[in-house]
Amino acid sequence: MAVLVALGAFLMTLAGGWTAQRVTDRRHLVLGLAGGLMLGVVGLDLLPEALRTAGGKVFGVPAALLLFVAGFLLAHLVERLLAARQAAHGGEECAGRAPEVGLTAAAAMVGHSAMDGVAIGAAFQVGGGMGLAVALAVVAHDFADGFNTYTITSLYGNARRKAITMLFADAAAPVVGATSTLFVTIPVHLLGGYLGLFGGVLLYLAAAEILPEAHHEHPARSTLLFTVAGAAFIWLVVGLAGTG
């Protein structure tokens, strides 16, 4: 059952990526929406779950929050190092961005989607009701994952072929993750730590890259409205999952 649900996540992820491709003539709106979706996923989904499952405190601070800050700083460091290396070798950048950063971020999205599949499998091991509730949350926000994976990869100047490859990898990841729970059980506190770290990475991309790019050439109210709509959509998904 978990693998069948993960197939639904596969299709929803592809639908999100397909949507991102079809609206290239409204690129600023796409980026604004992606930024809102990423902000919503971090603040309303990843971080609360990380705080709940990542364990105790380290010097008075929850471990999940320390990993969250570490993820933010790690993303900033990796981007700067890759950009500096590419500039030193005379490589071209897309608006000052290293394409490797986009691929690394997309790979992190794939890892997150695999963890979604693991969550589905683990929830169905607890019970059918729990499995369906988790599945609702995963399948709904996998549309946002597919949308963001394609957008991030493309934003950093990668070819369309690479963006589509990362999109398909992101779509397949929940199926792989759900299947893995038939053989392996991952400790809950490790999953929580991963969510905190990934949340910091995602927030950096949204706040430092996606949203500034969205408002750079088109500082329109419509872009801001799409950002708010993206965050509100994730709020709706989380709320529906909580009542499911």
C-alpha positions as CSV (number, residue, x, y, z in Angstrom):
1,M,0.0,0.0,0.0
2,A,2.8,2.4,0.9
3,V,4.5,1.8,-2.5
4,L,1.2,2.4,-4.3
5,V,0.7,5.7,-2.5
6,A,4.3,6.7,-3.3
7,L,3.4,6.2,-7.0
8,G,0.8,8.9,-6.5
9,A,3.6,11.1,-5.2
10,F,5.6,10.3,-8.3
11,L,2.8,11.6,-10.6
12,M,2.2,14.7,-8.4
13,T,5.9,15.6,-8.5
14,L,6.0,15.3,-12.3
15,A,2.9,17.5,-12.5
16,G,4.6,20.2,-10.4
17,G,7.7,20.1,-12.7
18,W,5.5,20.2,-15.8
19,T,3.7,23.3,-14.5
20,A,7.0,25.1,-13.8
21,Q,8.1,24.4,-17.4
22,R,4.8,25.6,-19.0
23,V,4.8,29.1,-17.4
24,T,8.3,30.3,-18.5
25,D,6.7,33.5,-19.9
26,R,5.8,34.5,-16.4
27,R,9.2,33.6,-14.8
28,H,8.9,36.2,-12.1
29,L,5.6,34.7,-11.0
30,V,7.1,31.2,-11.1
31,L,10.0,32.2,-8.9
32,G,7.7,34.1,-6.5
33,L,5.5,31.1,-6.1
34,A,8.5,28.8,-5.7
35,G,9.8,31.1,-2.9
36,G,6.5,31.0,-1.1
37,L,6.2,27.2,-1.4
38,M,9.7,26.8,0.0
39,L,9.1,29.2,2.8
40,G,5.9,27.4,3.7
41,V,7.5,23.9,3.6
42,V,10.3,25.0,5.9
43,G,8.3,27.0,8.4
44,L,5.1,25.0,8.5
45,D,6.3,21.4,7.7
46,L,10.0,20.6,8.0
47,L,11.0,22.7,11.1
48,P,8.0,21.7,13.3
49,E,8.6,18.0,12.5
50,A,12.3,18.4,13.1
51,L,11.7,19.9,16.5
52,R,9.3,17.1,17.4
53,T,11.6,14.3,16.4
54,A,15.3,15.4,16.5
55,G,15.9,14.8,20.2
56,G,17.1,17.0,23.1
57,K,19.0,20.2,23.5
58,V,22.7,21.1,23.0
59,F,23.8,23.9,25.4
60,G,20.2,24.9,25.9
61,V,19.2,25.1,22.2
62,P,17.2,22.3,20.5
63,A,19.4,20.2,18.3
64,A,17.0,20.7,15.4
65,L,17.5,24.5,15.5
66,L,21.2,24.1,15.6
67,L,21.1,21.9,12.5
68,F,18.7,24.4,10.9
69,V,21.2,27.2,11.3
70,A,24.0,24.9,10.2
71,G,22.1,24.0,7.0
72,F,21.6,27.7,6.2
73,L,25.3,28.4,6.7
74,L,26.4,25.3,4.8
75,A,24.3,26.3,1.8
76,H,25.8,29.8,1.8
77,L,29.4,28.4,2.1
78,V,28.9,25.8,-0.6
79,E,27.5,28.5,-3.0
80,R,30.4,30.8,-2.3
81,L,33.0,28.1,-2.7
82,L,31.5,26.8,-6.0
83,A,31.1,30.3,-7.4
84,A,34.7,31.3,-6.5
85,R,36.1,28.0,-8.0
86,Q,34.2,28.5,-11.2
87,A,35.3,32.2,-11.5
88,A,39.0,31.1,-10.8
89,H,38.8,28.6,-13.7
90,G,37.2,31.2,-16.1
91,G,33.8,29.4,-16.2
92,E,30.6,31.1,-17.1
93,E,28.0,31.7,-14.5
94,C,24.3,32.4,-14.7
95,A,23.8,35.9,-13.2
96,G,26.8,35.2,-10.8
97,R,25.5,31.7,-9.9
98,A,27.4,28.5,-10.2
99,P,25.3,25.7,-12.0
100,E,26.7,23.2,-9.5
101,V,24.7,24.9,-6.7
102,G,21.5,24.3,-8.5
103,L,22.3,20.6,-9.0
104,T,23.4,20.3,-5.4
105,A,20.1,21.9,-4.2
106,A,18.1,19.7,-6.5
107,A,19.9,16.7,-5.2
108,A,18.9,17.8,-1.7
109,M,15.3,17.9,-2.8
110,V,15.7,14.4,-4.1
111,G,17.0,13.3,-0.7
112,H,14.1,15.0,1.0
113,S,11.6,13.2,-1.3
114,A,13.2,9.9,-0.5
115,M,12.7,10.7,3.2
116,D,9.0,11.4,2.3
117,G,8.8,7.9,1.0
118,V,10.4,6.5,4.1
119,A,7.8,8.5,6.2
120,I,4.9,6.9,4.2
121,G,6.3,3.4,4.7
122,A,6.9,3.9,8.4
123,A,3.4,5.4,8.9
124,F,1.7,2.5,7.3
125,Q,3.7,0.2,9.6
126,V,2.0,2.0,12.5
127,G,-1.5,1.8,11.0
128,G,-3.6,2.4,8.0
129,G,-5.1,5.7,9.4
130,M,-1.7,7.1,10.2
131,G,-0.4,6.0,6.8
132,L,-3.2,7.8,4.9
133,A,-2.7,11.0,6.9
134,V,1.0,11.1,6.1
135,A,0.3,10.1,2.5
136,L,-2.0,13.1,2.1
137,A,0.6,15.5,3.3
138,V,3.4,14.0,1.1
139,V,1.4,13.7,-2.1
140,A,0.0,17.2,-1.8
141,H,3.4,18.9,-1.2
142,D,5.2,16.8,-3.7
143,F,3.6,19.1,-6.3
144,A,5.6,21.9,-4.7
145,D,8.7,19.7,-4.6
146,G,8.6,19.0,-8.3
147,F,7.9,22.6,-9.0
148,N,10.8,23.7,-6.9
149,T,13.2,21.1,-8.2
150,Y,12.8,22.1,-11.8
151,T,12.9,25.8,-10.9
152,I,16.0,25.7,-8.8
153,T,17.9,23.6,-11.3
154,S,17.0,26.0,-14.2
155,L,17.6,29.2,-12.2
156,Y,21.3,28.4,-11.8
157,G,21.8,28.1,-15.5
158,N,21.6,24.3,-16.0
159,A,20.4,22.9,-19.3
160,R,16.7,21.9,-19.6
161,R,17.8,18.2,-19.9
162,K,19.5,18.3,-16.5
163,A,16.5,20.0,-15.0
164,I,14.2,17.3,-16.3
165,T,16.6,14.6,-15.1
166,M,16.6,16.0,-11.6
167,L,12.8,16.3,-11.8
168,F,12.4,12.6,-12.6
169,A,14.9,11.6,-9.9
170,D,12.8,13.7,-7.4
171,A,9.6,12.0,-8.6
172,A,11.1,8.5,-8.3
173,A,12.6,9.1,-4.8
174,P,9.4,8.6,-2.8
175,V,8.9,5.2,-4.4
176,V,12.5,4.2,-3.5
177,G,12.1,5.5,0.0
178,A,8.8,3.7,0.6
179,T,10.2,0.5,-0.8
180,S,13.2,0.7,1.5
181,T,11.0,0.6,4.6
182,L,10.3,-3.0,3.7
183,F,13.9,-3.8,4.6
184,V,15.4,-1.0,6.7
185,T,14.2,1.1,9.6
186,I,15.8,4.5,10.1
187,P,15.9,5.9,13.7
188,V,13.4,8.7,14.1
189,H,15.8,11.2,15.7
190,L,18.2,10.9,12.7
191,L,15.3,11.8,10.4
192,G,14.5,14.8,12.6
193,G,18.1,16.0,12.4
194,Y,18.1,15.6,8.6
195,L,14.9,17.7,8.3
196,G,16.4,20.5,10.4
197,L,19.5,20.6,8.3
198,F,17.6,20.5,5.0
199,G,15.2,23.1,6.2
200,G,18.1,25.6,6.7
201,V,19.4,24.8,3.2
202,L,15.9,25.4,1.7
203,L,15.4,28.6,3.6
204,Y,18.7,30.0,2.3
205,L,17.8,29.2,-1.3
206,A,14.4,30.8,-0.9
207,A,15.5,34.0,0.9
208,A,18.9,34.6,-0.7
209,E,18.3,33.4,-4.2
210,I,14.8,32.7,-5.4
211,L,12.9,35.6,-4.0
212,P,15.5,38.3,-4.8
213,E,15.6,37.0,-8.4
214,A,11.8,37.0,-8.6
215,H,11.6,40.7,-7.7
216,H,14.8,41.8,-9.5
217,E,13.2,42.7,-12.9
218,H,9.5,42.5,-12.0
219,P,8.9,44.1,-8.6
220,A,5.2,43.7,-9.1
221,R,2.4,43.2,-6.6
222,S,1.5,40.0,-8.4
223,T,4.8,38.5,-7.6
224,L,4.3,39.2,-3.9
225,L,0.8,37.8,-4.1
226,F,2.1,34.5,-5.7
227,T,4.7,34.3,-2.9
228,V,2.0,34.6,-0.2
229,A,-0.2,32.1,-2.1
230,G,2.6,29.6,-2.1
231,A,3.0,29.8,1.6
232,A,-0.7,29.7,2.1
233,F,-1.0,26.6,0.0
234,I,1.5,24.7,2.2
235,W,-0.5,26.0,5.3
236,L,-3.6,24.4,3.7
237,V,-1.8,21.2,3.0
238,V,-0.4,20.9,6.5
239,G,-3.8,21.8,8.0
240,L,-5.6,19.1,5.9
241,A,-3.0,16.5,6.9
242,G,-3.4,17.4,10.5
243,T,-7.2,16.9,10.4
244,G,-6.9,13.7,8.2
